[in-house]
Coordinates of C-alpha atoms in Angstrom, one line a residue:
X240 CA 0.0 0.0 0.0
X241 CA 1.2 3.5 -0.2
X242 CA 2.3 6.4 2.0
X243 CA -0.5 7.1 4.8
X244 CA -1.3 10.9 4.4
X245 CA -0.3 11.1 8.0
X246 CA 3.3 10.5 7.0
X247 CA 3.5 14.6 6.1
X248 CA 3.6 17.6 7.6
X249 CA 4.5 21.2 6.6
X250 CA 7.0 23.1 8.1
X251 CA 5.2 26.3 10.4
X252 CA 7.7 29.1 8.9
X253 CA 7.8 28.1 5.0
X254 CA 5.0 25.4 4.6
X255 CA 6.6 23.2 2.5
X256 CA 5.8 19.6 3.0
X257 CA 8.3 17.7 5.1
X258 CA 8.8 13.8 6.5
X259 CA 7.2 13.1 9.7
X260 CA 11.2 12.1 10.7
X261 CA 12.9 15.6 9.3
X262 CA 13.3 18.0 12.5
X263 CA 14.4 20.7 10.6
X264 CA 13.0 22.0 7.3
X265 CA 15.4 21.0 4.7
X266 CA 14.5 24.6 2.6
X267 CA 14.6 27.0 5.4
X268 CA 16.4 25.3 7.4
X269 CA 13.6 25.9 10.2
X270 CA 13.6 23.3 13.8
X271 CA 10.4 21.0 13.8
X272 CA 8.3 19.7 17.0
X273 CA 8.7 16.1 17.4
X274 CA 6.0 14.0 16.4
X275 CA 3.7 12.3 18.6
X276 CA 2.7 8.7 18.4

């Protein structure tokens, strides 16, 4: 089956879409909250 749409979220300073496992943007370069769960 393919990716759950749960496996993305956008980053809260440049909204691009990033892996749930990134914790920092890879375009701006921004820190990410952890995911829960």
């Amino acid at each position: 089956m393919g990716d759950q749409a749960c496996d993305r979220r956008f980053c809260p300073e440049c909204d691009l879409a990033v892996s749930r496992v990134d914790d920092t943007c890879p375009d701006c370069g921004a820190r990410l909250e952890p995911v829960e769960g």
